[in-house]
Short mmCIF file of C-alpha atoms in Angstrom, two decimals:
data_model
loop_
_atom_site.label_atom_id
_atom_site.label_comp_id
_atom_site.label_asym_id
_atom_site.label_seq_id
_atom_site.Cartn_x
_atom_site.Cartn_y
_atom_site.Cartn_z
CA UNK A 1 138.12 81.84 96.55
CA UNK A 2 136.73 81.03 100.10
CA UNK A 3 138.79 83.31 102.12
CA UNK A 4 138.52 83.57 105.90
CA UNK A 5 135.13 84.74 107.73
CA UNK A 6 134.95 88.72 108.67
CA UNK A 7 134.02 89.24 112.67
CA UNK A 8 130.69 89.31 113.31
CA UNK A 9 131.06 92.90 113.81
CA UNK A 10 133.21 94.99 110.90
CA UNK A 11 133.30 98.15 109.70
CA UNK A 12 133.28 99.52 106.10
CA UNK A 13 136.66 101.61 106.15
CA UNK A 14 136.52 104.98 106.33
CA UNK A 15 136.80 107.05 109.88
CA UNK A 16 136.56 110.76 110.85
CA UNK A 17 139.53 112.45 109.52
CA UNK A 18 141.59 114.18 112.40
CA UNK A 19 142.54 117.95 112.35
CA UNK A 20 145.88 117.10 111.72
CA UNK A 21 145.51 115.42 108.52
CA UNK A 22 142.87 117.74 107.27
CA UNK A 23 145.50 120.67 108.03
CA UNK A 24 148.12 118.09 106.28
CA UNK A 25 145.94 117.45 103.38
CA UNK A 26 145.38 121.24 102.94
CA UNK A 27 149.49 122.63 102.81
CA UNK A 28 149.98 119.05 100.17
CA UNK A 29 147.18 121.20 98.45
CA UNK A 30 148.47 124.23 98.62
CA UNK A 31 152.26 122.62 97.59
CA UNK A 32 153.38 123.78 100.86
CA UNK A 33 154.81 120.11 102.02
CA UNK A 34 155.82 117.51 99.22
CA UNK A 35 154.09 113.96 99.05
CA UNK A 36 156.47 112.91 101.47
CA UNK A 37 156.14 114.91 103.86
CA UNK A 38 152.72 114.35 104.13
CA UNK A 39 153.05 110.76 104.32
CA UNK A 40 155.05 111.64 107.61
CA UNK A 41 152.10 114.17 108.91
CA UNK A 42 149.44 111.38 108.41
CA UNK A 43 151.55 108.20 109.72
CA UNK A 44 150.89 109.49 113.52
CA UNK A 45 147.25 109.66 112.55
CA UNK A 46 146.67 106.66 110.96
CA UNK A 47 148.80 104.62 114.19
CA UNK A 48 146.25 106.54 116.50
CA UNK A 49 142.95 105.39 114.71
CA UNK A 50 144.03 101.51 114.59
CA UNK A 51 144.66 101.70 118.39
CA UNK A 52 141.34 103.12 118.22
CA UNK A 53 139.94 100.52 116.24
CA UNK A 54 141.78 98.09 118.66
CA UNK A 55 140.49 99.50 121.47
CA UNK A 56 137.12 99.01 120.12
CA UNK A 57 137.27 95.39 119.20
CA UNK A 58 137.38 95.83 115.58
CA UNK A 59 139.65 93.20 113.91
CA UNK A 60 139.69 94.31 109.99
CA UNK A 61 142.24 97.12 110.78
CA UNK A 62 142.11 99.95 108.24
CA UNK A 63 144.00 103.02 107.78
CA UNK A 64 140.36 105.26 107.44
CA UNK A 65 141.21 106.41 104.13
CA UNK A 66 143.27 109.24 105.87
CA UNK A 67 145.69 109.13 102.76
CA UNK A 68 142.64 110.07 100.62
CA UNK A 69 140.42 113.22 99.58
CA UNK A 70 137.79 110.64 97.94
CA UNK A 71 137.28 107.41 98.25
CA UNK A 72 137.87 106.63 94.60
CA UNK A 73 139.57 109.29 92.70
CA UNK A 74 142.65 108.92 94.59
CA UNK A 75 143.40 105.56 93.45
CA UNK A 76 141.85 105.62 90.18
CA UNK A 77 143.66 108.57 89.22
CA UNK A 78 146.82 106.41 89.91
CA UNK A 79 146.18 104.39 87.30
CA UNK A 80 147.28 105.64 83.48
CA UNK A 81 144.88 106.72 81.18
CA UNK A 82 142.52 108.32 84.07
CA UNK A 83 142.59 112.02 84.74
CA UNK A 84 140.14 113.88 87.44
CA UNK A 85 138.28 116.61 85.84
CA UNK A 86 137.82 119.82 88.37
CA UNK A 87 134.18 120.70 88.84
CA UNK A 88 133.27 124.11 90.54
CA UNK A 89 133.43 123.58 93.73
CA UNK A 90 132.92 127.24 95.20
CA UNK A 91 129.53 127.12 96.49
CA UNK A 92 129.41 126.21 100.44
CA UNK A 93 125.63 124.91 99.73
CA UNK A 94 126.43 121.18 99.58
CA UNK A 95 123.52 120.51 97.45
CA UNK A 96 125.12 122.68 94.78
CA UNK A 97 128.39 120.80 95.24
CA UNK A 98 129.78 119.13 92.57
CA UNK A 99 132.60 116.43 93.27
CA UNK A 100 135.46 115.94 90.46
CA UNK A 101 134.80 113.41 87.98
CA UNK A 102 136.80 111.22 86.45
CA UNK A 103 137.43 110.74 82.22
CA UNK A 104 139.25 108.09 80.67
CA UNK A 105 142.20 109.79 78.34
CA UNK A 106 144.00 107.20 77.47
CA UNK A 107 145.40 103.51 77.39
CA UNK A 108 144.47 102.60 80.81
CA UNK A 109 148.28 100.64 82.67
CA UNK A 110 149.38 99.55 85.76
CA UNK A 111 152.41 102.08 86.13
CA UNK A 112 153.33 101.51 89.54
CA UNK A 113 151.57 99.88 93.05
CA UNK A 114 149.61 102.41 94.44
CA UNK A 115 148.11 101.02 98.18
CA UNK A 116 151.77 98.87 98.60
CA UNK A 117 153.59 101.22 101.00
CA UNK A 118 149.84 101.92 102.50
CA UNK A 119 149.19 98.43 103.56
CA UNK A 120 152.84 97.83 104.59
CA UNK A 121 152.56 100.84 107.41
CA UNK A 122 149.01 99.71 108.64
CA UNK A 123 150.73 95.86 108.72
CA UNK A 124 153.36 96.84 110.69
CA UNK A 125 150.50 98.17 113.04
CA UNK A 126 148.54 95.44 114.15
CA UNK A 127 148.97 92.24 115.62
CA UNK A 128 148.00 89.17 114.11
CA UNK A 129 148.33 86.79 116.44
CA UNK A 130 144.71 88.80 118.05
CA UNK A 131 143.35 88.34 114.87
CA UNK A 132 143.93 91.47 113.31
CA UNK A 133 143.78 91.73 109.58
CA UNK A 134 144.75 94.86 107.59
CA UNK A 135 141.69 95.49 105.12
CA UNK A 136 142.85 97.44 102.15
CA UNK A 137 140.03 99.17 100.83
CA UNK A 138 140.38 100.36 96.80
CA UNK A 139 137.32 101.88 94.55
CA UNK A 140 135.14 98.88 92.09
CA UNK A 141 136.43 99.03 88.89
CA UNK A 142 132.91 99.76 87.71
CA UNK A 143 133.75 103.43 89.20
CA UNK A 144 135.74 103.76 86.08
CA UNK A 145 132.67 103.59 83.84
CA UNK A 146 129.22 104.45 85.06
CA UNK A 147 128.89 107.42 86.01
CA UNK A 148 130.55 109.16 82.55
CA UNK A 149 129.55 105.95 80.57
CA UNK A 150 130.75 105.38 77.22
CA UNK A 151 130.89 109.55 76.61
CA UNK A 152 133.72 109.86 79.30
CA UNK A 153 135.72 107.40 77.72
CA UNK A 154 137.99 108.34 75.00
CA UNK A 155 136.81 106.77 71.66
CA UNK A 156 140.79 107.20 70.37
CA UNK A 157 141.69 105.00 72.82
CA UNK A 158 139.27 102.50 72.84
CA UNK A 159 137.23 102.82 69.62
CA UNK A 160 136.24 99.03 71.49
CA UNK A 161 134.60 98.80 75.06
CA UNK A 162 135.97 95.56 75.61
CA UNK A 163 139.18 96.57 75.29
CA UNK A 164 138.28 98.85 77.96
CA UNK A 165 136.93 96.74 80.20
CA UNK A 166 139.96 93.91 79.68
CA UNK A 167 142.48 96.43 80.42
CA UNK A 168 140.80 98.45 83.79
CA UNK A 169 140.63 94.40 84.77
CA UNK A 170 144.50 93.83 83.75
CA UNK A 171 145.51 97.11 85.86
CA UNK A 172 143.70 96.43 88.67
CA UNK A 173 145.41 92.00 88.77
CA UNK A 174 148.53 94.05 88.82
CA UNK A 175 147.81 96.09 91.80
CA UNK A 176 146.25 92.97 93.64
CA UNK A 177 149.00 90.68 93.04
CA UNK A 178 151.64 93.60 94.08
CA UNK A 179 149.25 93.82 97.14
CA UNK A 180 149.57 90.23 97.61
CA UNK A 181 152.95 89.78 97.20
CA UNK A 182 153.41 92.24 100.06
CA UNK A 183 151.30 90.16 102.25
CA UNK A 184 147.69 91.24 101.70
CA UNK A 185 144.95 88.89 102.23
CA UNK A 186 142.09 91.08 102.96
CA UNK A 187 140.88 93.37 99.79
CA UNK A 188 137.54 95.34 99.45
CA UNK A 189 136.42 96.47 96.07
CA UNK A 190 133.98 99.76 96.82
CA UNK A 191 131.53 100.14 94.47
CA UNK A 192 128.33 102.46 94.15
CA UNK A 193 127.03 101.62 90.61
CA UNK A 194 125.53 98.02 91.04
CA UNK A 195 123.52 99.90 94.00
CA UNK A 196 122.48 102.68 91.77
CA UNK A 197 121.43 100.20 89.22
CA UNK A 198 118.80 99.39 91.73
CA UNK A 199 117.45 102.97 91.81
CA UNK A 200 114.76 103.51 89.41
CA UNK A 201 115.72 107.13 88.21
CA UNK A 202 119.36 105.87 87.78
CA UNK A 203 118.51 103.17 85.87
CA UNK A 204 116.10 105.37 83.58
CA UNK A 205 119.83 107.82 83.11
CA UNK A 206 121.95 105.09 82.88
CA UNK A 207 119.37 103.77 79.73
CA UNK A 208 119.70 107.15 78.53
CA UNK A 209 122.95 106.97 77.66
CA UNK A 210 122.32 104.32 76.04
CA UNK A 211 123.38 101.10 79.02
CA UNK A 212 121.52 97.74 78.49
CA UNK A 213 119.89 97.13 81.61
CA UNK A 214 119.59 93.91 81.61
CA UNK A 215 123.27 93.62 80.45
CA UNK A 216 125.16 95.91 82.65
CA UNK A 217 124.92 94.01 86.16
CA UNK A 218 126.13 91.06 84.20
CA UNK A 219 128.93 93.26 82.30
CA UNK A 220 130.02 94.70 85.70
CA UNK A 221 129.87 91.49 87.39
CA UNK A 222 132.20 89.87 84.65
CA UNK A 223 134.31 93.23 84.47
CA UNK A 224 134.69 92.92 88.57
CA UNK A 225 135.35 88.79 88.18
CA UNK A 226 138.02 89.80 85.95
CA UNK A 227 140.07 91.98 87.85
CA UNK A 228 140.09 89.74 90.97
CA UNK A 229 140.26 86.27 88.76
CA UNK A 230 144.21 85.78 89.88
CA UNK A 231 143.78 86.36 93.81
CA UNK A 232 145.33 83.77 95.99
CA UNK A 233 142.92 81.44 97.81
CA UNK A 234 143.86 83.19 100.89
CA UNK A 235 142.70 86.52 99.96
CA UNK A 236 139.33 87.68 101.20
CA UNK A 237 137.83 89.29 98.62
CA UNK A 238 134.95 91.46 100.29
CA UNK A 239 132.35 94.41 98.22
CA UNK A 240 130.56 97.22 99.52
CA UNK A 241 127.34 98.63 97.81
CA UNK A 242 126.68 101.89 98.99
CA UNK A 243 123.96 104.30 97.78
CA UNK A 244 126.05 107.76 98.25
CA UNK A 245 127.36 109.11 101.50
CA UNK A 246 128.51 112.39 100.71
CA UNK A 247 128.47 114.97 103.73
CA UNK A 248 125.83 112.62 105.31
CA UNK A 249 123.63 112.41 101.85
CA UNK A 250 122.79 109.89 99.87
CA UNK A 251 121.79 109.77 95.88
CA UNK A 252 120.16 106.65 95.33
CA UNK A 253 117.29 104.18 96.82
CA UNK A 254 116.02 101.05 96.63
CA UNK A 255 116.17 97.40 97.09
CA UNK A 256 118.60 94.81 96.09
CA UNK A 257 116.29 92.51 94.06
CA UNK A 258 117.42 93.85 89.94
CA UNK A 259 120.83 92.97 91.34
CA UNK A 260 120.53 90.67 93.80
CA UNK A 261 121.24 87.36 91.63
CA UNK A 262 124.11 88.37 89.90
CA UNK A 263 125.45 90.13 92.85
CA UNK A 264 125.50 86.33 94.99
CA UNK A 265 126.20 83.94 92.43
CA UNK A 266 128.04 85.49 89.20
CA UNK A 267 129.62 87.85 91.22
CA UNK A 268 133.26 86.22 92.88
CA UNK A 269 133.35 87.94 96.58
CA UNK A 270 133.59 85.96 99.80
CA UNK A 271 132.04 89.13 101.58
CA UNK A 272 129.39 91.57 100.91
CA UNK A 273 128.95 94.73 102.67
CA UNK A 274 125.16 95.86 102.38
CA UNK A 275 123.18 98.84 103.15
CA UNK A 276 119.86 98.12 105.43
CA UNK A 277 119.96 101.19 107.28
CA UNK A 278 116.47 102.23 106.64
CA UNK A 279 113.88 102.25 104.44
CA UNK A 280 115.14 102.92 101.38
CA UNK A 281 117.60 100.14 101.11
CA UNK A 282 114.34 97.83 101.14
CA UNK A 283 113.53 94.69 102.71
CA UNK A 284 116.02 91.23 103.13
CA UNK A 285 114.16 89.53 100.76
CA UNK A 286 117.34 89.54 98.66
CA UNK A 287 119.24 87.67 100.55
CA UNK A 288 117.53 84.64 99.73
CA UNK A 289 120.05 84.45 96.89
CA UNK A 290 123.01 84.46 99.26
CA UNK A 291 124.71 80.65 98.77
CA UNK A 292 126.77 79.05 101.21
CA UNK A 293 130.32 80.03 101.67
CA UNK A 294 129.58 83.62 101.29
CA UNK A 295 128.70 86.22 104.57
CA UNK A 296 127.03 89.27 104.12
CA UNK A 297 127.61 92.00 106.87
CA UNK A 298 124.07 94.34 107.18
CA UNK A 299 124.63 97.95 107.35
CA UNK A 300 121.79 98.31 110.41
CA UNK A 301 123.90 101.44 112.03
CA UNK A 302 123.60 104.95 110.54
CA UNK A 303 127.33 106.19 109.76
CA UNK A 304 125.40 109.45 108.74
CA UNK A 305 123.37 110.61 112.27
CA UNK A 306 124.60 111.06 115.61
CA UNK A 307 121.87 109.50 116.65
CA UNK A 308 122.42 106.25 118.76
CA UNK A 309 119.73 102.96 116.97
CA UNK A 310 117.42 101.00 119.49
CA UNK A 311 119.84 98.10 120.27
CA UNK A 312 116.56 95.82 120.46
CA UNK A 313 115.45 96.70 117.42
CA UNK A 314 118.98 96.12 115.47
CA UNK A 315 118.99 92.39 117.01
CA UNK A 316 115.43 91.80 115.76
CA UNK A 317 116.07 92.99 112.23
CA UNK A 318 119.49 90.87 112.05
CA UNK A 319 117.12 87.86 113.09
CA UNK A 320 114.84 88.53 110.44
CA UNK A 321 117.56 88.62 107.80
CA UNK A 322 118.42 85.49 109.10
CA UNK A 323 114.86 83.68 107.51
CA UNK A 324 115.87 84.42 104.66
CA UNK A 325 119.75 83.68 104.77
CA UNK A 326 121.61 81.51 107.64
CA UNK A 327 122.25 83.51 110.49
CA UNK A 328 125.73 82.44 110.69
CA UNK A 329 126.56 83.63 107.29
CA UNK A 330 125.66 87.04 108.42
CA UNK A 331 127.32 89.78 110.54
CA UNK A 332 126.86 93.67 110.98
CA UNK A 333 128.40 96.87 110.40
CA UNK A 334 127.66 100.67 110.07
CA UNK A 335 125.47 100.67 106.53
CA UNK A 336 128.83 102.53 105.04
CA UNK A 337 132.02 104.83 106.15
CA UNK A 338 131.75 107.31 108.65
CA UNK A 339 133.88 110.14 106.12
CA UNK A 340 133.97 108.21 102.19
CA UNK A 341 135.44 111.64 101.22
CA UNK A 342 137.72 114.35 103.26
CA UNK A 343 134.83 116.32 104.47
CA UNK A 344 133.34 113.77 106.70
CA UNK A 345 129.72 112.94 107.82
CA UNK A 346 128.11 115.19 110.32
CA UNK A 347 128.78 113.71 113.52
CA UNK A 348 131.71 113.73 115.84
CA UNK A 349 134.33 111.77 116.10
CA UNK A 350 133.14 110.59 119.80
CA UNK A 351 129.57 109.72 118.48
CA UNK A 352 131.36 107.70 115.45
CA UNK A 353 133.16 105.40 118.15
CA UNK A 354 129.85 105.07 120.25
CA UNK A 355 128.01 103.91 117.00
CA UNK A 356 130.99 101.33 116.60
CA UNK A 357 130.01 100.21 120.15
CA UNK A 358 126.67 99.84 119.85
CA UNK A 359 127.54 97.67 116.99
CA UNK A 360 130.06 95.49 119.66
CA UNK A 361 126.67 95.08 121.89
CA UNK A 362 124.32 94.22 119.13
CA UNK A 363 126.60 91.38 117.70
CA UNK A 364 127.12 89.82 120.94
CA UNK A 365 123.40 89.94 121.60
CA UNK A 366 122.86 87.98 118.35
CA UNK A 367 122.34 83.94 118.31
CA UNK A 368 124.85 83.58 115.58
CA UNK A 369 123.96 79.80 115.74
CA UNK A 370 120.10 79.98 115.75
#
């Protein structure tokens, strides 16, 4: 699937969700407004943020997850046979927080499209013929299984993991073909566990409940393979690792290397989004794997500080990436979304459109063809 090149400067997906949709987002809650109705409150906002992703030269357009509490549970609660288990969340302290979770109840189907209608409205939003591409961003598959492991998933239902596995792959072929049908050609698969697998605490949990390491990047790699196996040749099929980004947290470290060679070459994405935002995403020695054909986009730029990176600095760590994978199969980004869930990372919406500059001047500082 070789799929068209990203700009040298993308973005992961998520923005800074507006008053107006939080406000939205709280009355759906509250059953105040109906589903449509809140469509109708967010459509304004979502219009606004692509003119201000035009407006900053950004050419994968996305909608910021503004339809979304989480970046996952919305969609994956779509599908049947999920259901989102309510965790306390009463306690302000965020490091007492605890997010739903997800359990697998049932048969997982395909019951109905659920990002159609979104990537219809953003389409009808950009313009093309600039080189604007709606990127429709939907959870891994592996978010169905990692974090609850075989204990969250019902053993009525699938008595059989593979069974599991083929039919999370089956549901999500249905939802890309329905989003190809409508036109989509740009689709990126979010995904937190082969990161954690890199983390040496989560591996030692993950082994705990009983995961072959040595299997599981393999099994998730297949699992993700699978579920993206009947894309059309124009379809970008792009991945973001991320390590957490909760509230401007994160819940995992460490390098790419236990994944690193699975995640290049058994792994069937055109694009890789990857955090290198500071130390502990470790070095670029990973990329070494990276074959031709493929880009990866480095995550240099904080989406969790305020705080503006030395532009100087960015270019020379993009330039050492590039000794150990072609420059030109590189680009950068901010290391992940500026709000993966509705309560947003702790900056402002004017410092997450400076960082998105920065990111404009550091790519067109770059030799792209050294």
């Amino acid at each position: 699937m070789p799929g068209p090149a990203v700009s040298r400067c993308s973005h992961v997906g998520s923005w800074l969700r507006p008053q107006s949709v939080k406000d939205a987002r709280a009355a759906f809650a509250k059953g105040e407004i109906n589903e449509q109705k809140l469509r109708e409150l967010t459509d304004p906002a979502i219009a606004e943020v692509v003119e201000q992703q035009r407006k900053a030269g950004l050419k994968e357009i996305s909608d910021g997850e503004f339809r979304r509490d989480y970046f996952h549970l919305d969609f994956l609660s779509q599908l049947g046979g999920i259901t989102v288990v309510k965790n306390d969340l009463t306690s302000s302290n965020k490091d007492d927080y605890k997010p739903p979770s997800l359990a697998v109840t049932g048969k997982i189907t395909h019951d109905k499209p659920i990002e159609v209608e979104n990537f219809k409205y953003l389409q009808s939003l950009i313009d093309p013929s600039k080189g604007e591409v709606v990127k429709i961003a939907i959870p891994s598959p592996t978010m169905a299984h990692f974090r609850g492991g075989r204990a969250s998933i019902d053993i009525k239902a699938y008595p059989n993991l593979d069974d599991f596995f083929e039919d999370l792959a089956a549901a999500y072929r249905a939802e890309i073909k329905a989003l190809s049908e409508a036109g989509c050609t740009f689709v990126q698969l979010d995904d937190t566990n082969l990161a954690y697998l890199c983390d040496l605490k989560m591996r030692e949990a993950a082994a705990g409940r009983g995961e072959d390491l040595n299997v599981l990047p393999r099994q998730y790699a297949s699992l993700i393979n699978a579920a993206v196996k009947d894309a059309p040749e124009n379809m970008t099929i792009a991945i973001h690792l991320c390590r957490g980004n909760f509230r401007s947290t994160h819940f995992a470290e460490g390098g790419y290397e236990p994944v690193a060679e699975v995640l290049f070459n058994e792994l069937n994405a055109n694009v890789y989004y990857l955090e290198f935002d500071d130390d502990r995403s470790g070095n670029f020695e990973p990329l070494r794997f990276l074959p031709k054909g493929k880009t990866v986009v480095l995550g240099l730029v904080s989406s969790k500080v305020p705080e503006l990176e030395d532009k100087a600095k960015v270019v020379k760590r993009v330039e050492e990436a590039g000794t150990y994978a072609p420059i030109n199969q590189l680009a950068v980004s901010a290391q992940c979304g500026f709000a993966s869930t509705h309560h947003g990372n702790n900056l402002t919406v004017e410092e997450q459109w400076k960082k998105v500059a920065l990111l404009q001047d550091i790519a067109k500082s770059v030799n792209w063809d050294a």
